[in-house]
CSV table of C-alpha atoms in Angstrom, one decimal:
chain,number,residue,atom,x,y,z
O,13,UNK,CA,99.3,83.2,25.1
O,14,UNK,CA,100.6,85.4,28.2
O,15,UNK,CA,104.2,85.4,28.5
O,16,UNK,CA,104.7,84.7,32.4
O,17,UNK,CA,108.4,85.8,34.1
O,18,UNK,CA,109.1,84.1,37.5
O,19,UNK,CA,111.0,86.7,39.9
O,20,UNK,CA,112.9,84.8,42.3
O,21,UNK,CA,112.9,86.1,46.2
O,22,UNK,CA,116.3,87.2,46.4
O,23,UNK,CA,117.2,88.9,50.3
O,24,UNK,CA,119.9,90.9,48.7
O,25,UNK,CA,117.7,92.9,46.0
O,26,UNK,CA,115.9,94.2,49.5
O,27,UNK,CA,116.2,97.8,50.4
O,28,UNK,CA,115.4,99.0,54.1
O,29,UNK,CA,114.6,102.5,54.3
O,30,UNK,CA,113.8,105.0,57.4
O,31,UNK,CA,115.2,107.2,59.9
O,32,UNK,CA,113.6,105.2,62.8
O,33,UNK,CA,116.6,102.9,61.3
O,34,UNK,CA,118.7,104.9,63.6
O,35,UNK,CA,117.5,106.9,66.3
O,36,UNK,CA,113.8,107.1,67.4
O,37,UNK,CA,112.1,108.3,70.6
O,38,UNK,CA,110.3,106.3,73.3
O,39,UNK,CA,107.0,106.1,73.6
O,40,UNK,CA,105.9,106.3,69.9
O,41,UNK,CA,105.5,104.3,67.1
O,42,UNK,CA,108.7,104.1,64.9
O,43,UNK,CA,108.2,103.2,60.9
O,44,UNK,CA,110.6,101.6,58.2
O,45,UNK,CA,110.1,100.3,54.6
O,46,UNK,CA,111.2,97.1,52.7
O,47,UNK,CA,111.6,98.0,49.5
O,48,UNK,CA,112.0,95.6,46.5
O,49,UNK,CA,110.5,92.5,48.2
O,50,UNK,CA,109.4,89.5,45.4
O,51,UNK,CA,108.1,88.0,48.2
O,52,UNK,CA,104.7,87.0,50.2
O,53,UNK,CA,104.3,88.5,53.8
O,54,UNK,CA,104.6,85.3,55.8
O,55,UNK,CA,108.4,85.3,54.1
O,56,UNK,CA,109.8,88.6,56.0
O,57,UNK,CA,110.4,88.2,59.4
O,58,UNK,CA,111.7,91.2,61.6
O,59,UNK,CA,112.8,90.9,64.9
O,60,UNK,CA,113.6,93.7,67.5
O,61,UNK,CA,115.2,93.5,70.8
O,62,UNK,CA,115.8,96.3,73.4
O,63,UNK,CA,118.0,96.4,75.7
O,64,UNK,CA,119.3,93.2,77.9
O,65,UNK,CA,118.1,91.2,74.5
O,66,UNK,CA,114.5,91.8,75.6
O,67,UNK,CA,112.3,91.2,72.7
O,68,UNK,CA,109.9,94.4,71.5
O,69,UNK,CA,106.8,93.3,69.4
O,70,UNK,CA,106.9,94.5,65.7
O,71,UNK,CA,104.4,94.2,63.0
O,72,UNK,CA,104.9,93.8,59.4
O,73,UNK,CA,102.1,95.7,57.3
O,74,UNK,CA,102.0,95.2,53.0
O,75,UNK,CA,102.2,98.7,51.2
O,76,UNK,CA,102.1,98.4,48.0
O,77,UNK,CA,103.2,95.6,45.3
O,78,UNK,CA,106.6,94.9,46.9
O,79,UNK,CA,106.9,97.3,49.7
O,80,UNK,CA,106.2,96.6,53.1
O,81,UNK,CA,106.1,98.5,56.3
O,82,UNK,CA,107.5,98.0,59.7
O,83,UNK,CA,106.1,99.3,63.3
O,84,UNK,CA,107.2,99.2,66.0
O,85,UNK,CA,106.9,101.1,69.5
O,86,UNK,CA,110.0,101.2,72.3
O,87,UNK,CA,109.0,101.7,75.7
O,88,UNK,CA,112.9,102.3,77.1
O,89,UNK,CA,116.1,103.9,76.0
O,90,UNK,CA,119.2,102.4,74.8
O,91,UNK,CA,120.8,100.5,71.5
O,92,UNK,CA,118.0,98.3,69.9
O,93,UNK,CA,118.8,95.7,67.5
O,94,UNK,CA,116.7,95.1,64.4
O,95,UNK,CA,117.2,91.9,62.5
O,96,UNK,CA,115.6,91.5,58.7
O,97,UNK,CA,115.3,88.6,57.3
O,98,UNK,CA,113.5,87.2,53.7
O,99,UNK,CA,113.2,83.9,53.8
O,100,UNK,CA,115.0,82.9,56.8
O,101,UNK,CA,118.3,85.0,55.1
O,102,UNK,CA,119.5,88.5,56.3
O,103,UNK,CA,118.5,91.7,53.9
O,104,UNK,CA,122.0,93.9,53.3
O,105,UNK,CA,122.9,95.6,56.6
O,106,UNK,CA,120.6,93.2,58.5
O,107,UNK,CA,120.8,94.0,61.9
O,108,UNK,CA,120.4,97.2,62.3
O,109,UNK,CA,121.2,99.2,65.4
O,110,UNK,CA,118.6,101.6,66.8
O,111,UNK,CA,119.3,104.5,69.3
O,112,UNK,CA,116.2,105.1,71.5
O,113,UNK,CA,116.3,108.1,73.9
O,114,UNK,CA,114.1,109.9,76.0
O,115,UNK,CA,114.4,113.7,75.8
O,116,UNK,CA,112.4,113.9,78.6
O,117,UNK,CA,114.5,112.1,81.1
O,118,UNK,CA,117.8,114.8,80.2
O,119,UNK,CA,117.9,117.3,83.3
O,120,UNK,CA,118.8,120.9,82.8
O,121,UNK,CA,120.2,122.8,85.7
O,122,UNK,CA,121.5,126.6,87.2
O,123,UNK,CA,120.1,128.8,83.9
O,124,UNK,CA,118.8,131.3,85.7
O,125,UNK,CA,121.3,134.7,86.0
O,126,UNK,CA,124.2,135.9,84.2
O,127,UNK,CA,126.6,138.6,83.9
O,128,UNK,CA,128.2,140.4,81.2
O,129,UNK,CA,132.0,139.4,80.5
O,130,UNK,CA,131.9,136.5,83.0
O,131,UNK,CA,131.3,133.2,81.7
O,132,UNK,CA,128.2,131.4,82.6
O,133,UNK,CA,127.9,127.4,83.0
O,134,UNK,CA,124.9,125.1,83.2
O,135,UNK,CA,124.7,121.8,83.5
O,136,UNK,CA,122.6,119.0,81.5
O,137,UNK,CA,122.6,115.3,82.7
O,138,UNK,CA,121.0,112.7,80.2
O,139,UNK,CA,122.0,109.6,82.0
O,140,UNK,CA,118.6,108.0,81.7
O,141,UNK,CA,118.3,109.6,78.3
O,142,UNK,CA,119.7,107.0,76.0
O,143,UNK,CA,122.1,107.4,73.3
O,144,UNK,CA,122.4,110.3,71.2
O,145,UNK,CA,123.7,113.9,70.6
O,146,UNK,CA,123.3,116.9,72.3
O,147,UNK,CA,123.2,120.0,70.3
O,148,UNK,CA,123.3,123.7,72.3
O,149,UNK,CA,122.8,127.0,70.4
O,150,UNK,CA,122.5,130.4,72.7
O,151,UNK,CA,120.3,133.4,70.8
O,152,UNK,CA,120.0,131.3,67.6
O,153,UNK,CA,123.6,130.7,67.3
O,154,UNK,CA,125.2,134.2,67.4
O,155,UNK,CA,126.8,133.6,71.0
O,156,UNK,CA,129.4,130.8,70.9
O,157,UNK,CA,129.3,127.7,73.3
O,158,UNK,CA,131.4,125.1,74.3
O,159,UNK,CA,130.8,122.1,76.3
O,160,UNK,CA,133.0,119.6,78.6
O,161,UNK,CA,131.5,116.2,80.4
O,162,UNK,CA,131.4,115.7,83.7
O,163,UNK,CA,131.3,112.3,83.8
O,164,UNK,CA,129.8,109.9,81.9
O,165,UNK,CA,126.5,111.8,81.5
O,166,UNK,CA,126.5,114.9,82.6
O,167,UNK,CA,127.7,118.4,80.4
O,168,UNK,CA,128.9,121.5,81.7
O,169,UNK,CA,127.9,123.9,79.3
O,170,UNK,CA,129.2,127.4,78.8
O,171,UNK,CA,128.8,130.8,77.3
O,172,UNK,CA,130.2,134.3,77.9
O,173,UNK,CA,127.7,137.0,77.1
O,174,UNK,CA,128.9,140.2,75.9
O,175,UNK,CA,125.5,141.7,76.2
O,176,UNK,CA,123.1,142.7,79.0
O,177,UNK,CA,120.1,141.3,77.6
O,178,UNK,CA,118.1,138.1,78.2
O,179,UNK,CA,120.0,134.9,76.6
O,180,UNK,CA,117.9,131.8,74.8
O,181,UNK,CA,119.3,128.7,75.3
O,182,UNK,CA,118.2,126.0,73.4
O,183,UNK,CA,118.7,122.4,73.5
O,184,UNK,CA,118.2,119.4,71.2
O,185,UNK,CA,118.9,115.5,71.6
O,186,UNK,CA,119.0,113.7,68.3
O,187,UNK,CA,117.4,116.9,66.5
O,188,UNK,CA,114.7,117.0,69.0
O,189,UNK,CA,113.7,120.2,71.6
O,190,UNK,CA,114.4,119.0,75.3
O,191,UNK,CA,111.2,120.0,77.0
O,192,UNK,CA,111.4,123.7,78.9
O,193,UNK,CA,113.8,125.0,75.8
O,194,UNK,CA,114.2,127.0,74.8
O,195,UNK,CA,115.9,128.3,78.5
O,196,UNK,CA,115.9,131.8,79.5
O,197,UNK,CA,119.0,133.3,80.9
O,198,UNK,CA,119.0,136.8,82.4
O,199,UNK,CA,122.4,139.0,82.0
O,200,UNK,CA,122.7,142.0,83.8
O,201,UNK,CA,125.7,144.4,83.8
O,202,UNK,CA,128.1,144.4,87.0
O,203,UNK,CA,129.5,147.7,85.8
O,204,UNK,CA,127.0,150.0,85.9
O,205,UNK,CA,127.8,151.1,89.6
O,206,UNK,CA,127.6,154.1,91.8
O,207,UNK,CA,130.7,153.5,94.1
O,208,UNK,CA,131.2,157.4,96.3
O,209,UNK,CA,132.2,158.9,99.5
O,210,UNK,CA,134.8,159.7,101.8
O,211,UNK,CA,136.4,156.7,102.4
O,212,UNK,CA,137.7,156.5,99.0
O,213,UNK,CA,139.8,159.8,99.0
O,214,UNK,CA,142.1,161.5,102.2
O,215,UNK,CA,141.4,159.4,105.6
O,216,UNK,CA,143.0,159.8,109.2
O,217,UNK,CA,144.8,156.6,110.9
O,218,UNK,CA,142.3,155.5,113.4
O,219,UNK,CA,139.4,156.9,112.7
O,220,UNK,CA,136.4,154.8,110.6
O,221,UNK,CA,136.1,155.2,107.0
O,222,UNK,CA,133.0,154.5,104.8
O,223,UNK,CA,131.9,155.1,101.1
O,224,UNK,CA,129.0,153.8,99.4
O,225,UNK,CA,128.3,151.0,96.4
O,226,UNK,CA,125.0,151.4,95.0
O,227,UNK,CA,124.4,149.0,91.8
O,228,UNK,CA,121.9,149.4,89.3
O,229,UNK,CA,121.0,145.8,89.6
O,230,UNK,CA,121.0,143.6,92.3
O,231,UNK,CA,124.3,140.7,92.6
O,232,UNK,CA,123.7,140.5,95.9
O,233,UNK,CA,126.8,141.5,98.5
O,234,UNK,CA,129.6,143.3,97.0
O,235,UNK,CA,132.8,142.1,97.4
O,236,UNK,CA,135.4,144.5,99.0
O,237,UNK,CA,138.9,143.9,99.9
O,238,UNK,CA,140.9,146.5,101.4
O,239,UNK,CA,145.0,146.8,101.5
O,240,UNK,CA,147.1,148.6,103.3
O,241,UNK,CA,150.7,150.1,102.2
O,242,UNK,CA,152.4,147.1,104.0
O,243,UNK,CA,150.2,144.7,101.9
O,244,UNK,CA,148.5,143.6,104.9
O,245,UNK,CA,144.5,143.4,104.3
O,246,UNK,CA,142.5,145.6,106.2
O,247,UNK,CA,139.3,144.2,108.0
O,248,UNK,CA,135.8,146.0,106.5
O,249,UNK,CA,132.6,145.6,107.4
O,250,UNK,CA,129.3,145.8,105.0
O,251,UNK,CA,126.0,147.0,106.1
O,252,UNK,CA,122.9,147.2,103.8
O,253,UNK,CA,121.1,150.2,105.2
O,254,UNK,CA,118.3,150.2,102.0
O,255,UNK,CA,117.7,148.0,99.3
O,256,UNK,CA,120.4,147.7,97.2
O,257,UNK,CA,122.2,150.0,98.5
O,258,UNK,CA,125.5,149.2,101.0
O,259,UNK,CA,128.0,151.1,103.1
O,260,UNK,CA,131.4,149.7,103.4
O,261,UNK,CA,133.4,150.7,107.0
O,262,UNK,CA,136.9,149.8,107.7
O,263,UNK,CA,139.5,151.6,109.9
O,264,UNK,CA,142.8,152.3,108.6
O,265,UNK,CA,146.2,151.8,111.2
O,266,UNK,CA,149.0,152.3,109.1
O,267,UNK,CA,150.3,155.8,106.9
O,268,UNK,CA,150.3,155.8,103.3
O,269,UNK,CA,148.5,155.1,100.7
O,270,UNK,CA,145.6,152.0,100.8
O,271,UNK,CA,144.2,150.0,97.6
O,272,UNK,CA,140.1,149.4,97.2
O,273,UNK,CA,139.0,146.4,95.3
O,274,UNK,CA,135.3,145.8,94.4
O,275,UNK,CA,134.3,143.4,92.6
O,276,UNK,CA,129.8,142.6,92.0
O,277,UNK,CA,129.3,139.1,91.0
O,278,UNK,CA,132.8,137.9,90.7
O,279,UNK,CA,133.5,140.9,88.0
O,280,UNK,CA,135.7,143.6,89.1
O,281,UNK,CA,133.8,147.2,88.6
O,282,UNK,CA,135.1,149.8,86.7
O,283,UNK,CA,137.7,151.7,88.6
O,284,UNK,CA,138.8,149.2,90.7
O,285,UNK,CA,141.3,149.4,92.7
O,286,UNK,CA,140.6,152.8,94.4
């Protein structure tokens, strides 16, 4: 005659398995598995609850012999709790805590221009993102990063390109591409400038002085600040008389000799002072 062996339903032989255990995204169905269940269906019960203890409908599927599958889909961010139970007991590490974040809520601001040697900073708010972490690489990692919070939610994130080429920023939450990334920087080189003329070399008290600051790429308004040999600053004038182009004015009162500073985008040129 068969030989029949009664196996016992015994919650702590059960082993939950699945990375939607952890951290999952809204908006789509999120699996785990219960493995080593001697048990019918009607004996597992799973119960998960969002936020504020609000309950989110789950559904327990059979596998295979002993193995059963869990679905269920989160509609908003924040810690969910999973409870597991066989038989009315918890499984081992029965409940489980869930992060659920949106990647499409996180914000991503000011990526647009930078320059070479000057540090640039973005910043990237996930406030209504949920838990999780934020992971930032610029051209696949070569260019280092760091980043500081702002708050409880928001990251000011910064780089300093030693390159005048386009930078790739990318960004992840919880492994996963925030839309729009990866992010294209532009970095341009405040160095390569023209700066000539007059003004720079021999000029009379009273009379006006000019010279010329032509950039190869455009920074917008140079900055120009102009010293005389008391150390008193010497009012100047900037005019743009064609595109990209500008002539600096300024009328020297005192004998001797006067410093020239010009910086393009916040970076001094090269030669500066004059």
């Amino acid at each position: 005659s068969p030989f029949v062996a009664t196996v016992s339903a015994d919650p702590g032989q059960v082993v939950v398995t699945g990375p939607s255990l952890a951290a999952t995204p809204v908006g789509k169905t999120a699996h785990f598995s219960l493995n080593n269940v001697h048990s019918a269906l009607d004996d597992v019960e799973v119960a998960v609850e969002g936020p504020g203890s609000v309950p989110v409908p789950a559904q327990v599927l059979e596998k295979a012999k002993n193995t059963f599958g869990v679905e269920f889909a989160p509609r908003i961010p924040g810690e969910h709790r999973i409870s597991v139970m066989l038989k009315g007991t918890p499984v081992p590490g029965s409940p489980f805590s869930c992060k659920v974040y949106d990647v499409g809520a996180i914000k991503v601001r000011d990526t647009e221009k930078g320059i070479v040697g000057k540090p640039v900073t973005f910043l990237v708010e996930t406030s209504k993102a949920g838990p999780g972490n934020l992971e930032v690489t610029v051209n696949g990692g070569q260019v280092p990063t760091s980043a500081q919070a702002q708050g409880s939610h928001t990251y000011a994130i910064s780089f300093t390109p030693k390159e005048a080429k386009p930078h790739m920023i990318e960004l992840r939450f919880n492994s996963e591409d925030i839309p729009g990334s990866p992010f294209r920087c532009e970095v341009v080189d405040a160095s390569k400038v023209n700066i000539s003329g007059e003004g720079l070399e021999k000029v009379p008290v009273g009379r006006r002085a000019t010279f010329m600051i032509e950039p190869e790429v455009s920074l917008g308004t140079p900055e120009v600040k102009i010293t005389g040999p008391l150390k008193k600053v010497v009012h100047s004038s900037i005019q743009m008389p064609s595109d990209n182009r500008y002539l600096v004015e300024y009328v020297p009162v005192d004998v001797g000799d006067h410093t020239v500073e010009v910086s393009l985008g916040g970076v001094t040129v090269p030669g500066s002072p004059f």
